[in-house]
Short mmCIF file of C-alpha atoms in Angstrom, two decimals:
data_model
loop_
_atom_site.label_atom_id
_atom_site.label_comp_id
_atom_site.label_asym_id
_atom_site.label_seq_id
_atom_site.Cartn_x
_atom_site.Cartn_y
_atom_site.Cartn_z
CA MET A 1 41.32 -20.83 109.27
CA GLU A 2 43.35 -18.90 106.69
CA THR A 3 47.03 -19.74 107.11
CA SER A 4 48.50 -16.90 105.00
CA VAL A 5 48.75 -14.52 107.96
CA LEU A 6 50.57 -17.16 110.00
CA GLU A 7 53.00 -17.72 107.12
CA LYS A 8 53.52 -13.98 106.71
CA TYR A 9 54.54 -13.53 110.33
CA LEU A 10 56.47 -16.75 110.90
CA PHE A 11 58.45 -16.65 107.68
CA GLY A 12 58.51 -12.88 107.16
CA LYS A 13 59.20 -11.63 110.67
CA ALA A 14 60.31 -14.33 113.13
CA GLU A 15 64.09 -14.46 113.52
CA ARG A 16 66.49 -16.70 115.43
CA GLY A 17 66.04 -16.10 119.14
CA ASP A 18 62.35 -15.19 118.84
CA THR A 19 59.72 -16.99 120.91
CA VAL A 20 56.38 -17.53 119.17
CA LEU A 21 53.24 -18.65 121.02
CA ILE A 22 50.31 -20.24 119.18
CA GLU A 23 47.37 -20.30 121.58
CA TYR A 24 44.33 -22.51 121.05
CA ARG A 25 41.34 -23.90 122.91
CA PRO A 26 40.98 -27.65 123.55
CA THR A 27 38.22 -28.19 120.98
CA TYR A 28 40.29 -26.65 118.19
CA PRO A 29 41.68 -29.38 115.84
CA LEU A 30 45.32 -28.49 116.44
CA GLU A 31 46.53 -31.59 114.61
CA GLU A 32 45.32 -30.09 111.33
CA LEU A 33 47.28 -26.87 111.84
CA SER A 34 50.40 -28.43 113.37
CA TRP A 35 50.88 -31.66 111.44
CA GLY A 36 48.85 -30.76 108.37
CA PHE A 37 50.42 -27.35 107.73
CA LEU A 38 52.98 -25.84 110.08
CA ILE A 39 55.51 -28.64 110.63
CA PRO A 40 55.70 -29.53 106.90
CA ALA A 41 56.19 -25.81 106.13
CA LEU A 42 58.97 -25.52 108.72
CA ILE A 43 60.79 -28.61 107.44
CA GLU A 44 60.84 -27.10 103.95
CA ARG A 45 62.85 -24.21 105.42
CA GLY A 46 65.21 -25.96 107.81
CA ASP A 47 65.79 -28.60 110.46
CA VAL A 48 63.15 -29.02 113.17
CA VAL A 49 63.38 -30.33 116.74
CA ILE A 50 60.16 -31.04 118.64
CA GLY A 51 59.98 -30.93 122.43
CA ASP A 52 57.08 -33.22 123.28
CA PHE A 53 55.76 -32.92 126.85
CA PHE A 54 53.80 -35.98 128.03
CA GLY A 55 53.32 -37.26 124.48
CA ILE A 56 50.82 -34.53 123.53
CA GLY A 57 52.48 -34.08 120.14
CA ASP A 58 52.34 -37.82 119.53
CA LEU A 59 48.63 -37.98 120.35
CA LEU A 60 47.94 -35.15 117.90
CA PHE A 61 50.10 -36.86 115.28
CA ARG A 62 48.13 -40.08 115.65
CA ASN A 63 44.85 -38.16 115.38
CA TYR A 64 46.08 -36.60 112.17
CA ILE A 65 47.40 -39.69 110.36
CA ARG A 66 44.18 -41.61 111.10
CA ARG A 67 42.33 -39.06 108.93
CA ILE A 68 44.57 -39.15 105.87
CA SER A 69 45.44 -41.75 103.27
CA GLY A 70 47.16 -42.33 99.96
CA LYS A 71 49.87 -39.91 98.85
CA GLU A 72 49.14 -37.55 101.73
CA TYR A 73 49.85 -40.36 104.21
CA SER A 74 53.03 -41.40 102.37
CA ASP A 75 54.27 -37.81 102.32
CA VAL A 76 53.79 -37.47 106.08
CA ILE A 77 55.63 -40.73 106.78
CA GLU A 78 58.60 -39.44 104.74
CA LEU A 79 58.38 -36.07 106.45
CA ILE A 80 58.65 -37.38 110.01
CA LYS A 81 61.97 -39.07 109.23
CA LYS A 82 63.52 -35.58 109.17
CA ILE A 83 62.30 -34.59 112.67
CA LYS A 84 64.38 -34.79 115.84
CA VAL A 85 62.47 -35.25 119.12
CA VAL A 86 63.15 -34.37 122.75
CA LYS A 87 60.74 -36.55 124.75
CA ILE A 88 59.80 -34.97 128.08
CA GLY A 89 57.97 -37.23 130.50
CA PRO A 90 55.88 -40.33 129.80
CA GLY A 91 54.17 -40.95 126.51
CA SER A 92 55.24 -42.19 123.10
CA ALA A 93 57.03 -40.53 120.22
CA SER A 94 55.96 -42.48 117.14
CA TYR A 95 57.45 -39.88 114.81
CA GLY A 96 61.00 -38.69 114.21
CA GLU A 97 64.27 -39.61 115.92
CA VAL A 98 64.38 -39.27 119.71
CA ILE A 99 67.65 -37.48 120.52
CA GLU A 100 67.00 -36.92 124.24
CA GLU A 101 64.64 -38.17 126.95
CA VAL A 102 64.03 -35.89 129.92
CA VAL A 103 62.17 -36.47 133.19
CA PRO A 104 59.92 -33.46 133.93
CA VAL A 105 61.13 -31.52 136.97
CA TYR A 106 59.75 -28.39 138.56
CA ASP A 107 62.51 -26.98 140.73
CA SER A 108 64.64 -24.33 139.01
CA HIS A 109 68.01 -26.02 139.61
CA SER A 110 67.01 -29.40 138.14
CA PHE A 111 65.14 -27.76 135.26
CA LEU A 112 68.18 -25.67 134.40
CA LYS A 113 70.37 -28.80 134.25
CA ASN A 114 67.91 -30.52 131.90
CA TYR A 115 67.49 -27.35 129.85
CA HIS A 116 71.26 -26.98 129.47
CA THR A 117 71.58 -30.62 128.38
CA VAL A 118 68.93 -30.20 125.67
CA VAL A 119 70.28 -26.88 124.41
CA ASN A 120 73.82 -28.24 124.36
CA ARG A 121 72.70 -31.33 122.42
CA MET A 122 70.91 -29.17 119.84
CA THR A 123 73.71 -26.62 119.57
CA HIS A 124 76.34 -29.27 118.88
CA SER A 125 74.18 -31.26 116.48
CA PRO A 126 75.73 -31.76 113.01
CA THR A 127 72.61 -30.06 111.63
CA LYS A 128 71.67 -27.26 114.01
CA PRO A 129 67.88 -26.75 113.98
CA GLU A 130 66.21 -23.68 112.54
CA TYR A 131 63.07 -24.27 114.63
CA PHE A 132 62.31 -25.71 118.04
CA VAL A 133 58.61 -26.59 118.43
CA THR A 134 56.92 -27.71 121.64
CA PHE A 135 53.69 -29.52 122.34
CA GLY A 136 52.27 -29.76 125.88
CA LEU A 137 54.14 -26.85 127.46
CA SER A 138 50.88 -25.60 128.98
CA HIS A 139 50.36 -29.01 130.59
CA TYR A 140 53.83 -28.85 132.14
CA VAL A 141 52.99 -25.44 133.64
CA HIS A 142 49.59 -26.68 134.83
CA PHE A 143 51.09 -29.65 136.67
CA GLY A 144 53.94 -27.64 138.15
CA GLY A 145 52.18 -24.34 138.89
CA ASP A 146 54.29 -21.44 140.08
CA GLU A 147 57.38 -23.61 140.45
CA ALA A 148 57.17 -24.61 136.79
CA MET A 149 56.95 -20.96 135.73
CA LYS A 150 59.93 -20.05 137.92
CA ALA A 151 61.88 -22.90 136.33
CA ILE A 152 61.02 -21.77 132.77
CA MET A 153 61.90 -18.15 133.51
CA THR A 154 65.19 -19.21 135.13
CA GLY A 155 66.08 -21.36 132.13
CA ILE A 156 65.25 -18.71 129.53
CA SER A 157 67.00 -15.89 131.38
CA THR A 158 70.11 -17.99 132.05
CA ILE A 159 70.47 -19.76 128.68
CA PRO A 160 68.54 -17.87 125.99
CA MET A 161 67.76 -19.89 122.84
CA GLU A 162 69.34 -17.51 120.33
CA ASP A 163 70.18 -20.06 117.63
CA TRP A 164 66.65 -20.97 116.49
CA VAL A 165 63.03 -19.82 116.46
CA GLY A 166 60.98 -21.28 119.31
CA ILE A 167 57.34 -22.08 118.48
CA HIS A 168 55.14 -23.21 121.36
CA PHE A 169 51.56 -24.47 121.15
CA LEU A 170 49.60 -23.48 124.27
CA ASN A 171 46.20 -24.81 125.35
CA VAL A 172 44.95 -21.63 127.02
CA GLU A 173 42.26 -23.35 129.08
CA VAL A 174 44.86 -25.46 130.84
CA LEU A 175 46.73 -22.37 132.06
CA SER A 176 45.83 -19.87 134.76
CA LYS A 177 45.43 -16.26 133.68
CA ALA A 178 48.62 -15.25 135.50
CA HIS A 179 50.76 -18.01 134.01
CA LEU A 180 49.49 -17.25 130.51
CA ALA A 181 50.30 -13.58 131.02
CA MET A 182 53.87 -14.44 132.05
CA LEU A 183 54.41 -16.58 128.97
CA GLU A 184 52.93 -13.90 126.69
CA GLU A 185 55.16 -11.24 128.24
CA MET A 186 58.30 -13.25 127.40
CA ALA A 187 57.18 -14.00 123.82
CA SER A 188 58.09 -12.03 120.71
CA ILE A 189 54.93 -12.94 118.78
CA VAL A 190 51.62 -14.30 120.08
CA PHE A 191 48.82 -15.78 117.95
CA HIS A 192 45.43 -17.10 118.95
CA VAL A 193 43.91 -19.58 116.50
CA SER A 194 40.32 -20.76 116.15
CA ASN A 195 38.20 -22.33 113.43
CA GLU A 196 37.01 -18.88 112.39
CA GLU A 197 40.15 -16.74 112.48
CA LEU A 198 43.73 -16.12 113.49
CA ILE A 199 44.34 -13.18 115.80
CA VAL A 200 47.76 -11.57 116.16
CA LYS A 201 47.80 -10.68 119.87
CA LYS A 202 51.39 -9.44 119.96
CA GLY A 203 54.06 -8.53 117.42
CA GLY A 204 51.89 -7.01 114.70
CA GLU A 205 52.89 -3.40 115.33
CA ILE A 206 56.60 -4.15 114.95
CA PHE A 207 55.97 -6.14 111.77
CA ASP A 208 53.87 -3.36 110.25
CA SER A 209 56.46 -0.71 111.07
CA ARG A 210 58.97 -2.63 108.97
CA GLY A 211 56.73 -2.41 105.96
CA GLY A 212 55.25 -5.96 106.10
#
């Protein structure tokens, strides 16, 4: 997949407070896009915090580093030292520095408390992040169903993340059509990636009108 369009939108359009969805299907090698391209590109531009639900990001990271060697491997090992991690639920985080561990909850009140804790920790960090990236958000919604979506919507509407760009990888086949539609509605930019192409599902018209 050509990454220039993704770079053009993420680094030419996305601003603090924007929510970006990157949708993919389960057979797509997301580790190549995320760990091989996107996260290194983000770190070049600012501090990055990763919210890792159920260790999905860690599994993808392990898949990626098993396929590389030499200087490429050394560069990745240096890179991950700069990442901060919010670990949500069981699973490992063999990359970065874990700054918070959160038990997944699905009722709105408990989610909001956890959400506030994480946002507060990031906001008062000596190096406030430019980007907040999540892996496994679709799995959280799948396990929690409607209650999980209510919790997410409550959190976002009550405490908007205006200080950084949120980038969320979504496995579309894990989500119901309705839940995916709700997440897309709240997003500023929506991509769908595959081996063949990258489709801009939302946000392209605004970008073009600005002369991009």
